Amino acid sequence: MILLDGKLVSEDLKKSIADQAAIFLKENERKPHLAAILVGNDGGSETYVASKVKNCEKVGFESTLIRFDTSVSEIELLNEIRIINERTDIDGLIVQLPLPAHINPDLVTETIDYRKDVDGFHPVNLGRMQRNLPCFLPATPFGILLMLEYYKINTSGMNCVVIGRSNIVGSPISILMARNANPGNCTVTLAHSKTKNIKELTLNADIIIAAIGKKNFLSADMVKNGSIIIDVGINREESSESRSGYKLFGDVDFEQVSKKAAFITPVPGGVGLMTIVGLLKNTLSAARKEIYS
Ligand code: GUN
């Protein structure tokens, strides 16, 4: 079994991003700049946004964190997005999800200028992704592709089962793995809560991408020997054992599944760290106007 080591890969790729950020600074007399909007104080979202801000600093980007109380109105949030859309000193904008129930996430996503949509959630970017045109790829699927690329895994012709059809991960990664590209060229099955007999599908899979948000969902009896396992789950459970007060669990029973897998990502230390790399790469592309001028 080979561990797909998110720590090692992300640190290596961030070095290269930092080098490129230094060149950008020299040429443009400013740093690439990411703005993040955080609504409310959900524990998970707080952690993710703090990590995004910290990593911006690490690679030599500027970041701006804009916080709103949970009670912020939809119109107030949309107005802030429109202000940032107009700012020429900000290259990328993300609004951390989930949002409170009174705010329509689709409206929020579509209000972000697609040229600053470094989360790759805007319909323009998703449509261009589906057509294999230059675009911002959603950060987590992008991170998964970068991981497969780093380990030189050729996925062409593989049976890929994606479990979970979220807008953020499952749905876009299923499109990306089926594209005529490498990583890609897979025969993709997108399994979800209404899928019958998931085990029959996963036992036939060369690569499984688990993104459902259920601790230890994928057990060893569901995978064949020599398969590639990508665990996107970040399930937080309170724990007195750790300093942060919680512990993270993936969607995969790592201990047992790793005995059968050829490659596997751990949680923590796997895909989560690669998501940040995807976001940083998109922000650098946005600053350089590589995709949209
Ligand atoms: N919530 C969970 N994942 C993500 C992500 O990649 N981007 C944003 N904006 N919110 C998220």
PDB file of C-alpha atoms and ligand atoms in Angstrom:
ATOM      1  CA  MET A   1       0.000   0.000   0.000  1.00  0.00           C
ATOM      2  CA  ILE A   2       1.223   3.467  -0.879  1.00  0.00           C
ATOM      3  CA  LEU A   3      -0.027   6.366   1.203  1.00  0.00           C
ATOM      4  CA  LEU A   4      -1.178   9.330  -0.869  1.00  0.00           C
ATOM      5  CA  ASP A   5       0.410  11.816   1.484  1.00  0.00           C
ATOM      6  CA  GLY A   6      -1.427  15.141   1.415  1.00  0.00           C
ATOM      7  CA  LYS A   7       1.082  16.722   3.770  1.00  0.00           C
ATOM      8  CA  LEU A   8       4.085  15.895   1.594  1.00  0.00           C
ATOM      9  CA  VAL A   9       2.383  16.759  -1.699  1.00  0.00           C
ATOM     10  CA  SER A  10       0.755  19.972  -0.486  1.00  0.00           C
ATOM     11  CA  GLU A  11       4.004  21.250   1.046  1.00  0.00           C
ATOM     12  CA  ASP A  12       5.866  20.508  -2.176  1.00  0.00           C
ATOM     13  CA  LEU A  13       3.270  22.174  -4.408  1.00  0.00           C
ATOM     14  CA  LYS A  14       2.996  25.177  -2.066  1.00  0.00           C
ATOM     15  CA  LYS A  15       6.732  25.779  -2.453  1.00  0.00           C
ATOM     16  CA  SER A  16       6.256  26.165  -6.171  1.00  0.00           C
ATOM     17  CA  ILE A  17       3.204  28.428  -5.635  1.00  0.00           C
ATOM     18  CA  ALA A  18       5.282  30.585  -3.254  1.00  0.00           C
ATOM     19  CA  ASP A  19       8.015  30.924  -5.892  1.00  0.00           C
ATOM     20  CA  GLN A  20       5.451  32.015  -8.447  1.00  0.00           C
ATOM     21  CA  ALA A  21       3.838  34.433  -5.977  1.00  0.00           C
ATOM     22  CA  ALA A  22       7.252  36.056  -5.439  1.00  0.00           C
ATOM     23  CA  ILE A  23       7.632  36.552  -9.191  1.00  0.00           C
ATOM     24  CA  PHE A  24       4.107  38.000  -9.365  1.00  0.00           C
ATOM     25  CA  LEU A  25       4.970  40.454  -6.582  1.00  0.00           C
ATOM     26  CA  LYS A  26       8.114  41.567  -8.361  1.00  0.00           C
ATOM     27  CA  GLU A  27       6.328  42.107 -11.653  1.00  0.00           C
ATOM     28  CA  ASN A  28       3.151  43.678 -10.313  1.00  0.00           C
ATOM     29  CA  GLU A  29       4.220  45.365  -7.069  1.00  0.00           C
ATOM     30  CA  ARG A  30       1.425  43.607  -5.213  1.00  0.00           C
ATOM     31  CA  LYS A  31       0.635  40.126  -3.966  1.00  0.00           C
ATOM     32  CA  PRO A  32      -2.088  37.807  -5.289  1.00  0.00           C
ATOM     33  CA  HIS A  33      -5.081  38.593  -3.083  1.00  0.00           C
ATOM     34  CA  LEU A  34      -7.833  36.257  -1.858  1.00  0.00           C
ATOM     35  CA  ALA A  35     -10.941  37.510  -0.053  1.00  0.00           C
ATOM     36  CA  ALA A  36     -12.990  35.092   2.059  1.00  0.00           C
ATOM     37  CA  ILE A  37     -16.446  35.740   3.457  1.00  0.00           C
ATOM     38  CA  LEU A  38     -17.486  33.820   6.556  1.00  0.00           C
ATOM     39  CA  VAL A  39     -21.055  33.996   7.822  1.00  0.00           C
ATOM     40  CA  GLY A  40     -21.706  32.902  11.413  1.00  0.00           C
ATOM     41  CA  ASN A  41     -19.384  30.833  13.562  1.00  0.00           C
ATOM     42  CA  ASP A  42     -19.797  27.190  12.587  1.00  0.00           C
ATOM     43  CA  GLY A  43     -16.803  25.316  14.057  1.00  0.00           C
ATOM     44  CA  GLY A  44     -15.844  23.517  10.854  1.00  0.00           C
ATOM     45  CA  SER A  45     -16.140  26.625   8.681  1.00  0.00           C
ATOM     46  CA  GLU A  46     -14.082  28.654  11.183  1.00  0.00           C
ATOM     47  CA  THR A  47     -11.290  26.063  10.985  1.00  0.00           C
ATOM     48  CA  TYR A  48     -11.328  25.832   7.188  1.00  0.00           C
ATOM     49  CA  VAL A  49     -11.326  29.599   6.641  1.00  0.00           C
ATOM     50  CA  ALA A  50      -8.562  30.105   9.225  1.00  0.00           C
ATOM     51  CA  SER A  51      -6.500  27.507   7.386  1.00  0.00           C
ATOM     52  CA  LYS A  52      -7.114  29.211   4.028  1.00  0.00           C
ATOM     53  CA  VAL A  53      -5.992  32.570   5.455  1.00  0.00           C
ATOM     54  CA  LYS A  54      -2.917  31.034   7.104  1.00  0.00           C
ATOM     55  CA  ASN A  55      -1.890  29.277   3.900  1.00  0.00           C
ATOM     56  CA  CYS A  56      -2.261  32.488   1.883  1.00  0.00           C
ATOM     57  CA  GLU A  57       0.231  34.083   4.230  1.00  0.00           C
ATOM     58  CA  LYS A  58       2.554  31.077   3.925  1.00  0.00           C
ATOM     59  CA  VAL A  59       2.828  31.297   0.143  1.00  0.00           C
ATOM     60  CA  GLY A  60       3.059  35.098  -0.002  1.00  0.00           C
ATOM     61  CA  PHE A  61      -0.540  35.977  -0.876  1.00  0.00           C
ATOM     62  CA  GLU A  62      -2.553  38.713   0.718  1.00  0.00           C
ATOM     63  CA  SER A  63      -5.873  37.694   2.246  1.00  0.00           C
ATOM     64  CA  THR A  64      -8.887  39.554   3.544  1.00  0.00           C
ATOM     65  CA  LEU A  65     -11.388  37.869   5.827  1.00  0.00           C
ATOM     66  CA  ILE A  66     -14.825  39.457   5.956  1.00  0.00           C
ATOM     67  CA  ARG A  67     -17.059  38.201   8.726  1.00  0.00           C
ATOM     68  CA  PHE A  68     -20.802  38.544   9.082  1.00  0.00           C
ATOM     69  CA  ASP A  69     -23.095  37.580  11.883  1.00  0.00           C
ATOM     70  CA  THR A  70     -25.520  34.679  11.174  1.00  0.00           C
ATOM     71  CA  SER A  71     -28.318  37.240  11.086  1.00  0.00           C
ATOM     72  CA  VAL A  72     -26.885  39.089   8.059  1.00  0.00           C
ATOM     73  CA  SER A  73     -29.535  39.611   5.390  1.00  0.00           C
ATOM     74  CA  GLU A  74     -29.188  38.087   1.956  1.00  0.00           C
ATOM     75  CA  ILE A  75     -29.167  41.518   0.328  1.00  0.00           C
ATOM     76  CA  GLU A  76     -26.407  42.764   2.617  1.00  0.00           C
ATOM     77  CA  LEU A  77     -24.258  39.753   1.742  1.00  0.00           C
ATOM     78  CA  LEU A  78     -24.914  40.133  -1.988  1.00  0.00           C
ATOM     79  CA  ASN A  79     -23.991  43.827  -1.800  1.00  0.00           C
ATOM     80  CA  GLU A  80     -20.657  42.984  -0.172  1.00  0.00           C
ATOM     81  CA  ILE A  81     -19.966  40.474  -2.966  1.00  0.00           C
ATOM     82  CA  ARG A  82     -20.757  43.135  -5.584  1.00  0.00           C
ATOM     83  CA  ILE A  83     -18.320  45.547  -3.899  1.00  0.00           C
ATOM     84  CA  ILE A  84     -15.541  42.935  -3.966  1.00  0.00           C
ATOM     85  CA  ASN A  85     -16.364  42.085  -7.596  1.00  0.00           C
ATOM     86  CA  GLU A  86     -15.464  45.696  -8.461  1.00  0.00           C
ATOM     87  CA  ARG A  87     -12.223  45.861  -6.486  1.00  0.00           C
ATOM     88  CA  THR A  88      -9.225  45.569  -8.788  1.00  0.00           C
ATOM     89  CA  ASP A  89      -6.892  44.758  -5.875  1.00  0.00           C
ATOM     90  CA  ILE A  90      -8.766  41.523  -5.041  1.00  0.00           C
ATOM     91  CA  ASP A  91      -8.217  38.580  -7.404  1.00  0.00           C
ATOM     92  CA  GLY A  92     -10.291  35.811  -5.867  1.00  0.00           C
ATOM     93  CA  LEU A  93     -13.401  35.627  -3.692  1.00  0.00           C
ATOM     94  CA  ILE A  94     -14.866  32.692  -1.787  1.00  0.00           C
ATOM     95  CA  VAL A  95     -17.930  32.534   0.408  1.00  0.00           C
ATOM     96  CA  GLN A  96     -17.554  29.694   2.882  1.00  0.00           C
ATOM     97  CA  LEU A  97     -20.406  27.177   2.788  1.00  0.00           C
ATOM     98  CA  PRO A  98     -22.760  26.180   4.327  1.00  0.00           C
ATOM     99  CA  LEU A  99     -24.708  29.426   4.714  1.00  0.00           C
ATOM    100  CA  PRO A 100     -27.614  30.045   7.127  1.00  0.00           C
ATOM    101  CA  ALA A 101     -30.964  28.743   5.859  1.00  0.00           C
ATOM    102  CA  HIS A 102     -32.341  32.229   5.038  1.00  0.00           C
ATOM    103  CA  ILE A 103     -29.605  32.810   2.437  1.00  0.00           C
ATOM    104  CA  ASN A 104     -29.859  31.189  -0.983  1.00  0.00           C
ATOM    105  CA  PRO A 105     -26.419  29.685  -1.751  1.00  0.00           C
ATOM    106  CA  ASP A 106     -27.123  29.550  -5.503  1.00  0.00           C
ATOM    107  CA  LEU A 107     -27.824  33.282  -5.563  1.00  0.00           C
ATOM    108  CA  VAL A 108     -24.604  33.919  -3.635  1.00  0.00           C
ATOM    109  CA  THR A 109     -22.565  31.728  -5.994  1.00  0.00           C
ATOM    110  CA  GLU A 110     -24.016  33.372  -9.098  1.00  0.00           C
ATOM    111  CA  THR A 111     -23.407  36.877  -7.749  1.00  0.00           C
ATOM    112  CA  ILE A 112     -19.651  36.271  -7.473  1.00  0.00           C
ATOM    113  CA  ASP A 113     -17.922  37.460 -10.643  1.00  0.00           C
ATOM    114  CA  TYR A 114     -16.996  34.202 -12.404  1.00  0.00           C
ATOM    115  CA  ARG A 115     -13.550  35.691 -13.112  1.00  0.00           C
ATOM    116  CA  LYS A 116     -12.950  35.830  -9.316  1.00  0.00           C
ATOM    117  CA  ASP A 117     -14.721  32.538  -8.537  1.00  0.00           C
ATOM    118  CA  VAL A 118     -11.650  30.657  -7.277  1.00  0.00           C
ATOM    119  CA  ASP A 119     -13.925  28.043  -5.661  1.00  0.00           C
ATOM    120  CA  GLY A 120     -15.065  27.135  -9.182  1.00  0.00           C
ATOM    121  CA  PHE A 121     -18.728  26.977  -8.111  1.00  0.00           C
ATOM    122  CA  HIS A 122     -20.159  29.530 -10.580  1.00  0.00           C
ATOM    123  CA  PRO A 123     -22.239  28.013 -13.426  1.00  0.00           C
ATOM    124  CA  VAL A 124     -19.879  29.595 -15.984  1.00  0.00           C
ATOM    125  CA  ASN A 125     -16.923  27.736 -14.498  1.00  0.00           C
ATOM    126  CA  LEU A 126     -18.888  24.503 -14.050  1.00  0.00           C
ATOM    127  CA  GLY A 127     -20.124  24.675 -17.656  1.00  0.00           C
ATOM    128  CA  ARG A 128     -16.644  25.330 -18.972  1.00  0.00           C
ATOM    129  CA  MET A 129     -15.296  22.484 -16.843  1.00  0.00           C
ATOM    130  CA  GLN A 130     -17.843  20.102 -18.355  1.00  0.00           C
ATOM    131  CA  ARG A 131     -16.736  21.182 -21.846  1.00  0.00           C
ATOM    132  CA  ASN A 132     -13.036  20.817 -20.960  1.00  0.00           C
ATOM    133  CA  LEU A 133     -12.399  24.557 -21.465  1.00  0.00           C
ATOM    134  CA  PRO A 134     -10.058  26.684 -19.300  1.00  0.00           C
ATOM    135  CA  CYS A 135     -11.833  27.494 -16.032  1.00  0.00           C
ATOM    136  CA  PHE A 136     -11.429  27.524 -12.268  1.00  0.00           C
ATOM    137  CA  LEU A 137     -11.896  23.932 -11.112  1.00  0.00           C
ATOM    138  CA  PRO A 138     -13.654  23.407  -7.755  1.00  0.00           C
ATOM    139  CA  ALA A 139     -10.875  23.306  -5.172  1.00  0.00           C
ATOM    140  CA  THR A 140     -11.388  19.821  -3.719  1.00  0.00           C
ATOM    141  CA  PRO A 141     -11.787  17.994  -7.060  1.00  0.00           C
ATOM    142  CA  PHE A 142      -8.799  20.014  -8.333  1.00  0.00           C
ATOM    143  CA  GLY A 143      -6.815  18.883  -5.292  1.00  0.00           C
ATOM    144  CA  ILE A 144      -7.722  15.235  -5.994  1.00  0.00           C
ATOM    145  CA  LEU A 145      -6.488  15.553  -9.595  1.00  0.00           C
ATOM    146  CA  LEU A 146      -3.251  17.153  -8.380  1.00  0.00           C
ATOM    147  CA  MET A 147      -2.727  14.272  -5.950  1.00  0.00           C
ATOM    148  CA  LEU A 148      -3.256  11.611  -8.653  1.00  0.00           C
ATOM    149  CA  GLU A 149      -0.951  13.548 -10.975  1.00  0.00           C
ATOM    150  CA  TYR A 150       1.762  13.857  -8.317  1.00  0.00           C
ATOM    151  CA  TYR A 151       1.869  10.091  -7.832  1.00  0.00           C
ATOM    152  CA  LYS A 152       1.794   9.589 -11.637  1.00  0.00           C
ATOM    153  CA  ILE A 153      -1.316   7.421 -11.418  1.00  0.00           C
ATOM    154  CA  ASN A 154      -2.669   6.811 -14.903  1.00  0.00           C
ATOM    155  CA  THR A 155      -6.427   6.471 -14.493  1.00  0.00           C
ATOM    156  CA  SER A 156      -7.200   5.847 -18.167  1.00  0.00           C
ATOM    157  CA  GLY A 157      -9.718   3.021 -18.629  1.00  0.00           C
ATOM    158  CA  MET A 158     -10.338   2.566 -14.907  1.00  0.00           C
ATOM    159  CA  ASN A 159     -13.729   1.996 -13.353  1.00  0.00           C
ATOM    160  CA  CYS A 160     -14.244   4.910 -10.969  1.00  0.00           C
ATOM    161  CA  VAL A 161     -17.021   4.945  -8.400  1.00  0.00           C
ATOM    162  CA  VAL A 162     -17.791   8.305  -6.810  1.00  0.00           C
ATOM    163  CA  ILE A 163     -19.935   8.093  -3.684  1.00  0.00           C
ATOM    164  CA  GLY A 164     -21.892  11.282  -3.026  1.00  0.00           C
ATOM    165  CA  ARG A 165     -23.304  13.815  -5.507  1.00  0.00           C
ATOM    166  CA  SER A 166     -22.687  17.152  -3.770  1.00  0.00           C
ATOM    167  CA  ASN A 167     -22.178  20.306  -5.840  1.00  0.00           C
ATOM    168  CA  ILE A 168     -18.813  20.826  -4.152  1.00  0.00           C
ATOM    169  CA  VAL A 169     -17.202  17.418  -4.649  1.00  0.00           C
ATOM    170  CA  GLY A 170     -19.161  14.400  -5.914  1.00  0.00           C
ATOM    171  CA  SER A 171     -20.824  15.905  -8.937  1.00  0.00           C
ATOM    172  CA  PRO A 172     -17.794  17.820 -10.305  1.00  0.00           C
ATOM    173  CA  ILE A 173     -15.247  15.047  -9.637  1.00  0.00           C
ATOM    174  CA  SER A 174     -17.495  12.588 -11.504  1.00  0.00           C
ATOM    175  CA  ILE A 175     -17.342  14.892 -14.548  1.00  0.00           C
ATOM    176  CA  LEU A 176     -13.585  15.391 -14.230  1.00  0.00           C
ATOM    177  CA  MET A 177     -12.785  11.678 -13.931  1.00  0.00           C
ATOM    178  CA  ALA A 178     -14.779  10.984 -17.107  1.00  0.00           C
ATOM    179  CA  ARG A 179     -13.135  13.760 -19.175  1.00  0.00           C
ATOM    180  CA  ASN A 180     -10.790  12.981 -22.013  1.00  0.00           C
ATOM    181  CA  ALA A 181      -7.735  13.958 -19.953  1.00  0.00           C
ATOM    182  CA  ASN A 182      -5.302  12.505 -17.461  1.00  0.00           C
ATOM    183  CA  PRO A 183      -6.297  12.112 -14.679  1.00  0.00           C
ATOM    184  CA  GLY A 184      -9.574  11.171 -16.323  1.00  0.00           C
ATOM    185  CA  ASN A 185     -10.688   8.784 -19.048  1.00  0.00           C
ATOM    186  CA  CYS A 186     -12.468   6.682 -16.432  1.00  0.00           C
ATOM    187  CA  THR A 187     -15.771   4.873 -16.699  1.00  0.00           C
ATOM    188  CA  VAL A 188     -17.540   6.724 -13.904  1.00  0.00           C
ATOM    189  CA  THR A 189     -20.421   5.616 -11.727  1.00  0.00           C
ATOM    190  CA  LEU A 190     -21.919   8.270  -9.459  1.00  0.00           C
ATOM    191  CA  ALA A 191     -23.497   6.578  -6.451  1.00  0.00           C
ATOM    192  CA  HIS A 192     -25.775   8.411  -4.001  1.00  0.00           C
ATOM    193  CA  SER A 193     -28.372   7.870  -1.317  1.00  0.00           C
ATOM    194  CA  LYS A 194     -30.855   6.239  -3.728  1.00  0.00           C
ATOM    195  CA  THR A 195     -28.294   3.883  -5.270  1.00  0.00           C
ATOM    196  CA  LYS A 196     -29.115   0.212  -4.860  1.00  0.00           C
ATOM    197  CA  ASN A 197     -26.390  -2.167  -3.761  1.00  0.00           C
ATOM    198  CA  ILE A 198     -23.405   0.158  -3.601  1.00  0.00           C
ATOM    199  CA  LYS A 199     -21.191  -2.748  -2.602  1.00  0.00           C
ATOM    200  CA  GLU A 200     -21.677  -4.434  -5.975  1.00  0.00           C
ATOM    201  CA  LEU A 201     -20.413  -1.242  -7.638  1.00  0.00           C
ATOM    202  CA  THR A 202     -17.487  -0.552  -5.324  1.00  0.00           C
ATOM    203  CA  LEU A 203     -16.260  -4.169  -5.555  1.00  0.00           C
ATOM    204  CA  ASN A 204     -15.892  -3.610  -9.297  1.00  0.00           C
ATOM    205  CA  ALA A 205     -14.122  -0.251  -8.893  1.00  0.00           C
ATOM    206  CA  ASP A 206     -10.453   0.424  -9.607  1.00  0.00           C
ATOM    207  CA  ILE A 207     -10.770   3.803  -7.956  1.00  0.00           C
ATOM    208  CA  ILE A 208     -13.256   4.883  -5.291  1.00  0.00           C
ATOM    209  CA  ILE A 209     -13.828   8.502  -4.312  1.00  0.00           C
ATOM    210  CA  ALA A 210     -15.805   8.639  -1.075  1.00  0.00           C
ATOM    211  CA  ALA A 211     -17.497  11.986  -0.477  1.00  0.00           C
ATOM    212  CA  ILE A 212     -20.630  11.363   1.527  1.00  0.00           C
ATOM    213  CA  GLY A 213     -19.826  12.633   4.987  1.00  0.00           C
ATOM    214  CA  LYS A 214     -20.406   9.398   6.903  1.00  0.00           C
ATOM    215  CA  LYS A 215     -17.689   8.177   9.236  1.00  0.00           C
ATOM    216  CA  ASN A 216     -16.162   4.839   8.137  1.00  0.00           C
ATOM    217  CA  PHE A 217     -18.850   4.309   5.464  1.00  0.00           C
ATOM    218  CA  LEU A 218     -16.518   2.431   3.124  1.00  0.00           C
ATOM    219  CA  SER A 219     -15.532  -0.839   4.768  1.00  0.00           C
ATOM    220  CA  ALA A 220     -12.930  -3.408   3.683  1.00  0.00           C
ATOM    221  CA  ASP A 221     -15.561  -5.880   2.400  1.00  0.00           C
ATOM    222  CA  MET A 222     -16.670  -3.220  -0.126  1.00  0.00           C
ATOM    223  CA  VAL A 223     -13.307  -2.836  -1.929  1.00  0.00           C
ATOM    224  CA  LYS A 224     -11.273  -5.096  -4.139  1.00  0.00           C
ATOM    225  CA  ASN A 225      -7.568  -5.758  -3.712  1.00  0.00           C
ATOM    226  CA  GLY A 226      -5.287  -3.225  -5.392  1.00  0.00           C
ATOM    227  CA  SER A 227      -7.829  -0.415  -5.639  1.00  0.00           C
ATOM    228  CA  ILE A 228      -7.165   3.309  -5.289  1.00  0.00           C
ATOM    229  CA  ILE A 229      -9.062   4.939  -2.430  1.00  0.00           C
ATOM    230  CA  ILE A 230      -9.640   8.682  -2.189  1.00  0.00           C
ATOM    231  CA  ASP A 231     -11.281   9.723   1.081  1.00  0.00           C
ATOM    232  CA  VAL A 232     -12.907  13.151   0.973  1.00  0.00           C
ATOM    233  CA  GLY A 233     -14.768  12.807   4.280  1.00  0.00           C
ATOM    234  CA  ILE A 234     -14.080  15.268   7.063  1.00  0.00           C
ATOM    235  CA  ASN A 235     -16.332  14.098   9.860  1.00  0.00           C
ATOM    236  CA  ARG A 236     -15.757  16.002  13.099  1.00  0.00           C
ATOM    237  CA  GLU A 237     -16.441  14.384  16.422  1.00  0.00           C
ATOM    238  CA  GLU A 238     -15.905  15.892  19.827  1.00  0.00           C
ATOM    239  CA  SER A 239     -12.972  14.335  21.640  1.00  0.00           C
ATOM    240  CA  SER A 240     -11.276  15.048  24.935  1.00  0.00           C
ATOM    241  CA  GLU A 241      -8.135  13.330  23.580  1.00  0.00           C
ATOM    242  CA  SER A 242      -7.110  16.161  21.271  1.00  0.00           C
ATOM    243  CA  ARG A 243      -6.103  19.723  22.073  1.00  0.00           C
ATOM    244  CA  SER A 244      -8.623  21.199  19.609  1.00  0.00           C
ATOM    245  CA  GLY A 245     -11.483  19.362  21.358  1.00  0.00           C
ATOM    246  CA  TYR A 246     -12.437  17.342  18.288  1.00  0.00           C
ATOM    247  CA  LYS A 247     -11.152  14.537  16.107  1.00  0.00           C
ATOM    248  CA  LEU A 248     -11.499  14.040  12.351  1.00  0.00           C
ATOM    249  CA  PHE A 249     -12.700  10.863  10.676  1.00  0.00           C
ATOM    250  CA  GLY A 250     -12.891  10.051   6.995  1.00  0.00           C
ATOM    251  CA  ASP A 251     -15.621   8.260   5.042  1.00  0.00           C
ATOM    252  CA  VAL A 252     -13.300   5.256   4.790  1.00  0.00           C
ATOM    253  CA  ASP A 253     -12.406   2.696   7.436  1.00  0.00           C
ATOM    254  CA  PHE A 254      -8.713   3.434   6.898  1.00  0.00           C
ATOM    255  CA  GLU A 255      -7.332   0.768   9.192  1.00  0.00           C
ATOM    256  CA  GLN A 256      -9.024  -2.126   7.372  1.00  0.00           C
ATOM    257  CA  VAL A 257      -9.314  -0.724   3.830  1.00  0.00           C
ATOM    258  CA  SER A 258      -5.625   0.217   3.719  1.00  0.00           C
ATOM    259  CA  LYS A 259      -4.783  -3.504   3.981  1.00  0.00           C
ATOM    260  CA  LYS A 260      -6.405  -4.090   0.574  1.00  0.00           C
ATOM    261  CA  ALA A 261      -5.736  -0.797  -1.246  1.00  0.00           C
ATOM    262  CA  ALA A 262      -2.832  -0.096  -3.600  1.00  0.00           C
ATOM    263  CA  PHE A 263      -3.081   3.656  -2.846  1.00  0.00           C
ATOM    264  CA  ILE A 264      -5.075   5.422  -0.147  1.00  0.00           C
ATOM    265  CA  THR A 265      -5.443   8.937   1.272  1.00  0.00           C
ATOM    266  CA  PRO A 266      -5.518   9.325   5.066  1.00  0.00           C
ATOM    267  CA  VAL A 267      -7.826  11.612   7.078  1.00  0.00           C
ATOM    268  CA  PRO A 268      -6.517  13.967   8.304  1.00  0.00           C
ATOM    269  CA  GLY A 269      -3.488  14.560   6.089  1.00  0.00           C
ATOM    270  CA  GLY A 270      -5.008  13.701   2.725  1.00  0.00           C
ATOM    271  CA  VAL A 271      -7.485  15.440   0.446  1.00  0.00           C
ATOM    272  CA  GLY A 272      -8.234  18.264   2.913  1.00  0.00           C
ATOM    273  CA  LEU A 273      -4.730  19.665   2.535  1.00  0.00           C
ATOM    274  CA  MET A 274      -4.971  19.361  -1.243  1.00  0.00           C
ATOM    275  CA  THR A 275      -8.156  21.474  -1.307  1.00  0.00           C
ATOM    276  CA  ILE A 276      -6.103  24.411  -0.080  1.00  0.00           C
ATOM    277  CA  VAL A 277      -3.565  23.846  -2.855  1.00  0.00           C
ATOM    278  CA  GLY A 278      -6.385  23.879  -5.431  1.00  0.00           C
ATOM    279  CA  LEU A 279      -7.643  27.154  -4.010  1.00  0.00           C
ATOM    280  CA  LEU A 280      -4.171  28.748  -3.964  1.00  0.00           C
ATOM    281  CA  LYS A 281      -3.496  27.647  -7.545  1.00  0.00           C
ATOM    282  CA  ASN A 282      -6.807  29.141  -8.669  1.00  0.00           C
ATOM    283  CA  THR A 283      -6.053  32.397  -6.864  1.00  0.00           C
ATOM    284  CA  LEU A 284      -2.655  32.647  -8.546  1.00  0.00           C
ATOM    285  CA  SER A 285      -4.290  31.983 -11.941  1.00  0.00           C
ATOM    286  CA  ALA A 286      -6.879  34.674 -11.192  1.00  0.00           C
ATOM    287  CA  ALA A 287      -4.180  37.201 -10.259  1.00  0.00           C
ATOM    288  CA  ARG A 288      -2.239  36.400 -13.443  1.00  0.00           C
ATOM    289  CA  LYS A 289      -5.448  36.548 -15.478  1.00  0.00           C
ATOM    290  CA  GLU A 290      -4.525  33.219 -17.024  1.00  0.00           C
ATOM    291  CA  ILE A 291      -8.072  32.067 -17.597  1.00  0.00           C
ATOM    292  CA  TYR A 292     -10.117  35.257 -18.045  1.00  0.00           C
ATOM    293  CA  SER A 293      -8.581  38.581 -19.013  1.00  0.00           C
TER     294      SER A 293
HETATM  295  N1  GUN B   1     -17.443  24.257   2.406  1.00  0.00           N
HETATM  296  C1  GUN B   1     -16.926  23.010   2.300  1.00  0.00           C
HETATM  297  N2  GUN B   1     -16.025  22.965   1.302  1.00  0.00           N
HETATM  298  C2  GUN B   1     -15.973  24.205   0.772  1.00  0.00           C
HETATM  299  C3  GUN B   1     -15.202  24.785  -0.291  1.00  0.00           C
HETATM  300  O1  GUN B   1     -14.394  24.143  -0.972  1.00  0.00           O
HETATM  301  N3  GUN B   1     -15.437  26.100  -0.513  1.00  0.00           N
HETATM  302  C4  GUN B   1     -16.342  26.830   0.189  1.00  0.00           C
HETATM  303  N4  GUN B   1     -16.504  28.116  -0.130  1.00  0.00           N
HETATM  304  N5  GUN B   1     -17.065  26.317   1.173  1.00  0.00           N
HETATM  305  C5  GUN B   1     -16.876  25.005   1.456  1.00  0.00           C
END
